[in-house]
Amino acid sequence: MLDHQLSPISVLQIMPKAINSLWFVGPDRLLVSGQYWSHEDDDVVGEVRLVSTEGIQIAKTRRRASATAFTAFHPVKAEFACTGFEQCTIYSFASDRLTRSERLRLGRHGPNCLQYTPDGHWLIWGGNEINPVVRWDTSDYTSTSLSGFPQSVRSFSSVSAGKLAVGGWEGLIQLWDITRWVPIAQYQVNQSQGNRGFPAVKSLALSSNESILYAAMTQPPYLQAFVVPDFTPEVSFAQECKVNVLLLLSDGGILASGDDRGNVILWDSLTGQIVASYNPEGLTQTVINVENNVAQEEDISGVSVDALAISPDGKTIAVGDSFGKVHLLAIVSSC
């Protein structure tokens, strides 16, 4: 039963292409990262931009060749971590500027995802190496490679008080105890009939009480929920295509997903029922280009949704797509 609505507020053109990460860093500001092909650099480049929800660009990082531009937002300080080719850079945005404060070398590691612990003491990195999970102590940025995950890392869940879920490119999901930094449970996703190889785990969301884990896969069933640590199947979701990103909203009662076909769906996290959905395909909307603050009417396509963020008051969801746009949607209850 649809008891919510997702109502369009505005559309911001922020990147030339592919938004990778998206964060609200206040009630009216967004931190947006992405990558695109630059003819000037003759390479794939990555950037991070700080913009207002009104469509004004406040600051941006210098374009970096081969940067992957996956970011993690520090939960305590006004700073964020950003992946790049064989490195991770820490930036501050305390005074409307993005200032580099630290650069962490990764050797030959290829980064895929980043996450901070809730207190900001640890920065966790996932990549494509033999020991693909690395943690940094943010007090002095000493690093430790952690053994126990045998695949390349594709995704992290958000970190609760003591647990972190890690997803692999070949369908492995592990639950880690981050007080001891060891895996305590794991589950190997089965290969779907007719598919070669195992599905990648594209996104994970762990409930605040650490009892339910939601996982997005590249093969059907595309969206699953498990009771952890036993990995008992819990909820069935009628998801028809690949899900790229998951986000549990405020109280955890609603799970948001973004998929390959441009759908943003709000699910009842306990029953798996759809409570609201949105797809901009076929709509004509005013799009604000944040580089020059010029607005123009555009016919919108429902392209892949790759990033989601929720505003501090829980009333607005930001949706980043593969064409570099951010769609701001109001969450309206019908009750």
Coordinates of C-alpha atoms in Angstrom, one line a residue:
M1 CA 0.0 0.0 0.0
L2 CA 1.4 3.4 -1.0
D3 CA 1.1 5.6 2.0
H4 CA 3.9 8.0 1.1
Q5 CA 4.7 10.2 -1.9
L6 CA 8.1 11.3 -3.4
S7 CA 7.4 14.8 -4.7
P8 CA 10.0 16.6 -7.0
I9 CA 11.5 19.7 -5.5
S10 CA 14.3 20.5 -8.0
V11 CA 17.0 19.0 -10.2
L12 CA 20.6 20.1 -10.1
Q13 CA 23.2 19.4 -12.8
I14 CA 26.3 19.0 -10.7
M15 CA 28.7 16.7 -12.6
P16 CA 29.2 16.1 -16.3
K17 CA 28.6 12.4 -15.6
A18 CA 28.4 9.6 -13.0
I19 CA 27.8 10.6 -9.4
N20 CA 29.4 8.1 -7.1
S21 CA 28.7 9.5 -3.6
L22 CA 26.3 12.0 -2.1
W23 CA 25.9 13.5 1.4
F24 CA 23.9 16.1 3.1
V25 CA 26.4 18.2 5.2
G26 CA 23.8 20.5 6.7
P27 CA 20.1 21.3 6.0
D28 CA 20.8 23.0 2.7
R29 CA 24.2 21.8 1.5
L30 CA 25.3 18.7 -0.4
L31 CA 28.7 17.1 -0.8
V32 CA 28.8 15.4 -4.2
S33 CA 31.5 13.3 -5.8
G34 CA 31.8 11.7 -9.2
Q35 CA 34.0 10.8 -12.2
Y36 CA 33.9 11.5 -15.9
W37 CA 36.0 11.5 -19.0
S38 CA 37.9 14.7 -19.5
H39 CA 39.1 15.6 -23.0
E40 CA 41.4 18.2 -21.5
D41 CA 43.2 15.5 -19.4
D42 CA 42.6 12.7 -21.8
D43 CA 41.7 10.5 -18.8
V44 CA 39.0 9.7 -16.4
V45 CA 39.0 12.3 -13.7
G46 CA 37.3 12.6 -10.3
E47 CA 36.0 15.7 -8.5
V48 CA 34.1 16.6 -5.3
R49 CA 31.8 19.6 -5.2
L50 CA 30.1 21.4 -2.3
V51 CA 26.8 22.9 -3.5
S52 CA 23.7 24.4 -2.0
T53 CA 20.3 22.8 -2.5
E54 CA 19.4 26.1 -4.3
G55 CA 21.8 25.2 -7.0
I56 CA 24.9 27.3 -6.1
Q57 CA 28.3 25.8 -6.3
I58 CA 30.3 26.8 -3.2
A59 CA 33.6 25.0 -3.7
K60 CA 35.1 22.0 -5.6
T61 CA 38.3 20.0 -5.4
R62 CA 40.9 20.2 -8.2
R63 CA 40.2 17.7 -11.0
R64 CA 42.5 14.7 -10.6
A65 CA 43.3 12.2 -13.3
S66 CA 42.4 8.6 -12.6
A67 CA 40.6 9.6 -9.4
T68 CA 37.7 7.3 -8.4
A69 CA 36.1 9.9 -6.2
F70 CA 34.3 7.7 -3.7
T71 CA 33.8 9.6 -0.5
A72 CA 33.1 9.1 3.2
F73 CA 31.8 12.0 5.4
H74 CA 33.3 12.3 8.8
P75 CA 30.6 12.0 11.5
V76 CA 32.1 14.6 13.9
K77 CA 34.4 17.0 12.0
A78 CA 33.8 19.1 8.9
E79 CA 35.9 16.9 6.7
F80 CA 35.6 14.0 4.3
A81 CA 37.8 11.3 2.8
C82 CA 38.0 10.8 -1.0
T83 CA 39.5 7.9 -2.9
G84 CA 42.0 8.4 -5.8
F85 CA 44.4 6.3 -7.8
E86 CA 46.5 4.5 -5.2
Q87 CA 45.7 7.1 -2.6
C88 CA 43.1 8.5 -0.3
T89 CA 42.9 12.3 0.4
I90 CA 41.4 13.9 3.5
Y91 CA 39.7 17.3 2.9
S92 CA 38.3 19.9 5.3
F93 CA 35.4 22.1 4.3
A94 CA 35.1 24.2 7.5
S95 CA 35.0 27.7 5.8
D96 CA 33.3 27.2 2.4
R97 CA 36.6 25.9 0.9
L98 CA 37.7 22.3 0.3
T99 CA 41.2 22.2 1.7
R100 CA 43.4 19.2 1.5
S101 CA 44.7 18.2 5.0
E102 CA 46.2 14.7 4.5
R103 CA 47.1 12.3 1.7
L104 CA 47.2 8.6 2.5
R105 CA 49.2 6.3 0.1
L106 CA 47.7 3.0 -0.8
G107 CA 50.6 1.5 -2.8
R108 CA 49.1 -0.6 -5.6
H109 CA 45.7 -0.9 -4.0
G110 CA 42.6 -0.1 -6.1
P111 CA 40.0 1.6 -3.9
N112 CA 36.2 0.8 -4.1
C113 CA 34.7 2.1 -0.9
L114 CA 35.3 4.1 2.3
Q115 CA 33.5 4.3 5.7
Y116 CA 34.1 6.0 9.0
T117 CA 33.2 4.5 12.4
P118 CA 30.5 6.5 14.2
D119 CA 33.0 8.3 16.5
G120 CA 35.3 9.1 13.5
H121 CA 38.3 7.4 15.1
W122 CA 38.7 4.9 12.3
L123 CA 38.6 5.2 8.5
I124 CA 38.0 1.9 6.8
W125 CA 38.9 1.3 3.2
G126 CA 37.9 -1.6 0.8
G127 CA 39.6 -2.5 -2.4
N128 CA 41.0 -5.1 -4.7
E129 CA 44.0 -6.6 -2.9
I130 CA 44.8 -9.9 -1.2
N131 CA 43.9 -8.3 2.2
P132 CA 41.4 -5.8 0.8
V133 CA 40.2 -4.3 4.1
V134 CA 42.5 -1.5 5.6
R135 CA 41.8 0.7 8.6
W136 CA 43.4 4.0 9.4
D137 CA 43.6 5.5 12.9
T138 CA 42.5 9.1 12.2
S139 CA 44.5 10.5 15.1
D140 CA 47.8 9.9 13.3
Y141 CA 46.8 8.0 10.1
T142 CA 48.7 4.9 10.8
S143 CA 47.2 2.0 8.7
T144 CA 46.6 -1.7 9.4
S145 CA 45.8 -4.3 6.8
L146 CA 43.1 -6.6 8.1
S147 CA 43.0 -10.3 7.0
G148 CA 39.8 -12.4 6.8
F149 CA 38.0 -11.2 3.6
P150 CA 39.1 -13.4 0.7
Q151 CA 37.5 -11.4 -2.2
S152 CA 37.8 -7.9 -3.5
V153 CA 35.6 -5.6 -1.6
R154 CA 32.6 -4.0 -3.4
S155 CA 30.6 -2.4 -0.6
F156 CA 30.4 -1.5 3.1
S157 CA 27.3 -1.0 5.2
S158 CA 27.2 2.0 7.5
V159 CA 28.9 1.3 10.8
S160 CA 26.7 0.8 13.8
A161 CA 28.0 0.7 17.4
G162 CA 30.1 -2.4 16.9
K163 CA 29.3 -4.1 13.6
L164 CA 30.3 -3.6 9.9
A165 CA 29.0 -5.6 7.0
V166 CA 31.4 -6.1 4.0
G167 CA 30.3 -7.2 0.6
G168 CA 32.4 -8.7 -2.1
W169 CA 32.6 -8.8 -5.9
E170 CA 31.9 -12.5 -5.9
G171 CA 28.9 -12.7 -3.6
L172 CA 30.5 -13.0 -0.2
I173 CA 29.0 -11.0 2.7
Q174 CA 30.7 -10.9 6.1
L175 CA 29.7 -9.3 9.4
W176 CA 32.6 -7.8 11.3
D177 CA 33.0 -7.0 14.9
I178 CA 34.9 -3.7 14.8
T179 CA 35.7 -3.8 18.5
R180 CA 38.0 -6.7 17.7
W181 CA 38.4 -6.2 14.0
V182 CA 37.5 -9.7 13.0
P183 CA 34.7 -11.3 10.9
I184 CA 32.2 -13.1 13.1
A185 CA 29.7 -14.5 10.5
Q186 CA 29.5 -14.8 6.7
Y187 CA 27.2 -15.8 3.9
Q188 CA 28.0 -16.7 0.3
V189 CA 25.2 -15.6 -2.1
N190 CA 24.2 -18.4 -4.5
Q191 CA 24.8 -18.1 -8.3
S192 CA 21.5 -17.4 -10.1
Q193 CA 20.3 -20.0 -12.7
G194 CA 21.5 -19.0 -16.2
N195 CA 24.2 -16.6 -14.9
R196 CA 27.9 -17.1 -15.0
G197 CA 29.8 -16.4 -11.9
F198 CA 28.5 -15.1 -8.6
P199 CA 26.7 -11.8 -8.1
A200 CA 28.5 -8.7 -6.8
V201 CA 27.2 -7.3 -3.5
K202 CA 26.6 -3.7 -4.7
S203 CA 25.2 -2.1 -1.5
L204 CA 24.6 -3.0 2.1
A205 CA 22.5 -1.5 4.9
L206 CA 22.6 -2.7 8.5
S207 CA 19.7 -1.9 10.9
S208 CA 20.6 0.3 13.9
N209 CA 20.0 -2.7 16.3
E210 CA 22.4 -4.8 14.1
S211 CA 19.7 -7.5 13.7
I212 CA 18.7 -7.1 10.0
L213 CA 21.1 -6.8 7.0
Y214 CA 19.8 -5.6 3.6
A215 CA 21.8 -6.5 0.6
A216 CA 21.7 -5.4 -3.1
M217 CA 22.9 -7.9 -5.7
T218 CA 23.7 -7.9 -9.4
Q219 CA 21.7 -11.1 -10.0
P220 CA 18.2 -12.0 -8.9
P221 CA 16.9 -11.8 -6.2
Y222 CA 18.2 -8.3 -6.5
L223 CA 17.3 -7.2 -3.0
Q224 CA 17.4 -9.4 0.1
A225 CA 17.1 -9.1 3.9
F226 CA 18.8 -11.4 6.4
V227 CA 18.6 -11.8 10.1
V228 CA 22.2 -11.7 11.3
P229 CA 24.4 -13.2 12.5
D230 CA 22.8 -16.4 11.2
F231 CA 21.9 -14.9 7.8
T232 CA 18.4 -16.3 7.9
P233 CA 16.3 -14.9 5.0
E234 CA 13.8 -12.4 6.5
V235 CA 11.9 -10.3 4.0
S236 CA 11.0 -10.7 0.3
F237 CA 11.2 -7.7 -2.0
A238 CA 9.6 -7.5 -5.4
Q239 CA 12.6 -5.8 -7.0
E240 CA 12.8 -6.4 -10.8
C241 CA 16.3 -5.1 -11.7
K242 CA 19.7 -4.4 -10.3
V243 CA 19.9 -2.2 -7.2
N244 CA 22.9 0.1 -7.0
V245 CA 22.4 1.8 -3.6
L246 CA 20.5 1.3 -0.4
L247 CA 19.8 3.7 2.5
L248 CA 17.9 3.2 5.7
L249 CA 15.9 6.3 6.6
S250 CA 16.0 7.9 10.1
D251 CA 14.2 5.4 12.3
G252 CA 14.9 2.4 10.1
G253 CA 11.3 1.7 9.3
I254 CA 11.8 2.6 5.6
L255 CA 14.5 1.3 3.3
A256 CA 15.2 3.4 0.2
S257 CA 16.7 1.9 -2.9
G258 CA 18.0 3.2 -6.3
D259 CA 18.2 1.0 -9.3
D260 CA 19.5 0.6 -12.9
R261 CA 16.2 1.8 -14.4
G262 CA 16.0 5.1 -12.6
N263 CA 13.6 4.0 -9.9
V264 CA 13.8 5.3 -6.4
I265 CA 11.6 3.0 -4.1
L266 CA 10.7 3.4 -0.5
W267 CA 10.1 0.0 1.1
D268 CA 8.6 -0.9 4.4
S269 CA 11.7 -2.5 5.9
L270 CA 9.8 -5.0 7.9
T271 CA 7.2 -6.3 5.4
G272 CA 9.0 -5.6 2.0
Q273 CA 5.9 -3.7 0.8
I274 CA 6.4 -0.6 -1.4
V275 CA 5.3 2.6 0.3
A276 CA 6.4 5.1 -2.4
S277 CA 8.2 5.2 -5.7
Y278 CA 9.5 7.7 -8.2
N279 CA 11.0 7.7 -11.7
P280 CA 11.5 10.9 -13.7
E281 CA 11.3 9.2 -17.1
G282 CA 9.3 11.4 -19.5
L283 CA 9.0 14.4 -17.2
T284 CA 9.9 17.9 -18.2
Q285 CA 11.7 19.7 -15.4
T286 CA 13.7 22.8 -14.6
V287 CA 17.4 21.8 -14.3
I288 CA 19.8 24.2 -12.5
N289 CA 23.4 24.0 -13.7
V290 CA 25.4 24.7 -10.5
E291 CA 28.5 25.9 -12.3
N292 CA 26.7 29.0 -13.6
N293 CA 23.4 28.9 -11.7
V294 CA 21.5 28.9 -15.0
A295 CA 18.2 27.1 -15.1
Q296 CA 16.6 25.6 -18.2
E297 CA 13.8 23.2 -19.1
E298 CA 14.9 19.6 -19.9
D299 CA 13.2 16.3 -20.8
I300 CA 14.4 14.0 -18.1
S301 CA 15.4 10.4 -18.6
G302 CA 15.2 7.7 -15.9
V303 CA 18.8 6.7 -15.9
S304 CA 20.7 4.6 -13.3
V305 CA 20.5 5.8 -9.7
D306 CA 23.9 5.5 -8.1
A307 CA 23.7 7.5 -4.8
L308 CA 21.2 8.5 -2.2
A309 CA 21.3 10.8 0.8
I310 CA 18.7 11.9 3.4
S311 CA 18.4 15.4 4.8
P312 CA 19.1 16.0 8.6
D313 CA 15.3 16.5 9.2
G314 CA 14.4 13.3 7.3
K315 CA 12.1 15.2 4.9
T316 CA 14.1 15.3 1.7
I317 CA 15.9 12.6 -0.2
A318 CA 18.7 13.5 -2.7
V319 CA 19.1 11.1 -5.6
G320 CA 22.3 11.1 -7.7
D321 CA 22.2 9.6 -11.2
S322 CA 24.6 8.5 -13.9
F323 CA 24.1 11.7 -15.9
G324 CA 25.5 13.8 -13.1
K325 CA 22.2 15.1 -11.9
V326 CA 20.9 15.3 -8.3
H327 CA 17.1 15.1 -7.9
L328 CA 15.8 16.5 -4.7
L329 CA 12.5 14.8 -3.6
A330 CA 10.2 15.7 -0.7
I331 CA 9.0 12.7 1.3
V332 CA 5.3 13.3 2.0
S333 CA 3.3 11.1 4.2
S334 CA -0.3 10.4 3.0
C335 CA -1.4 9.4 6.5

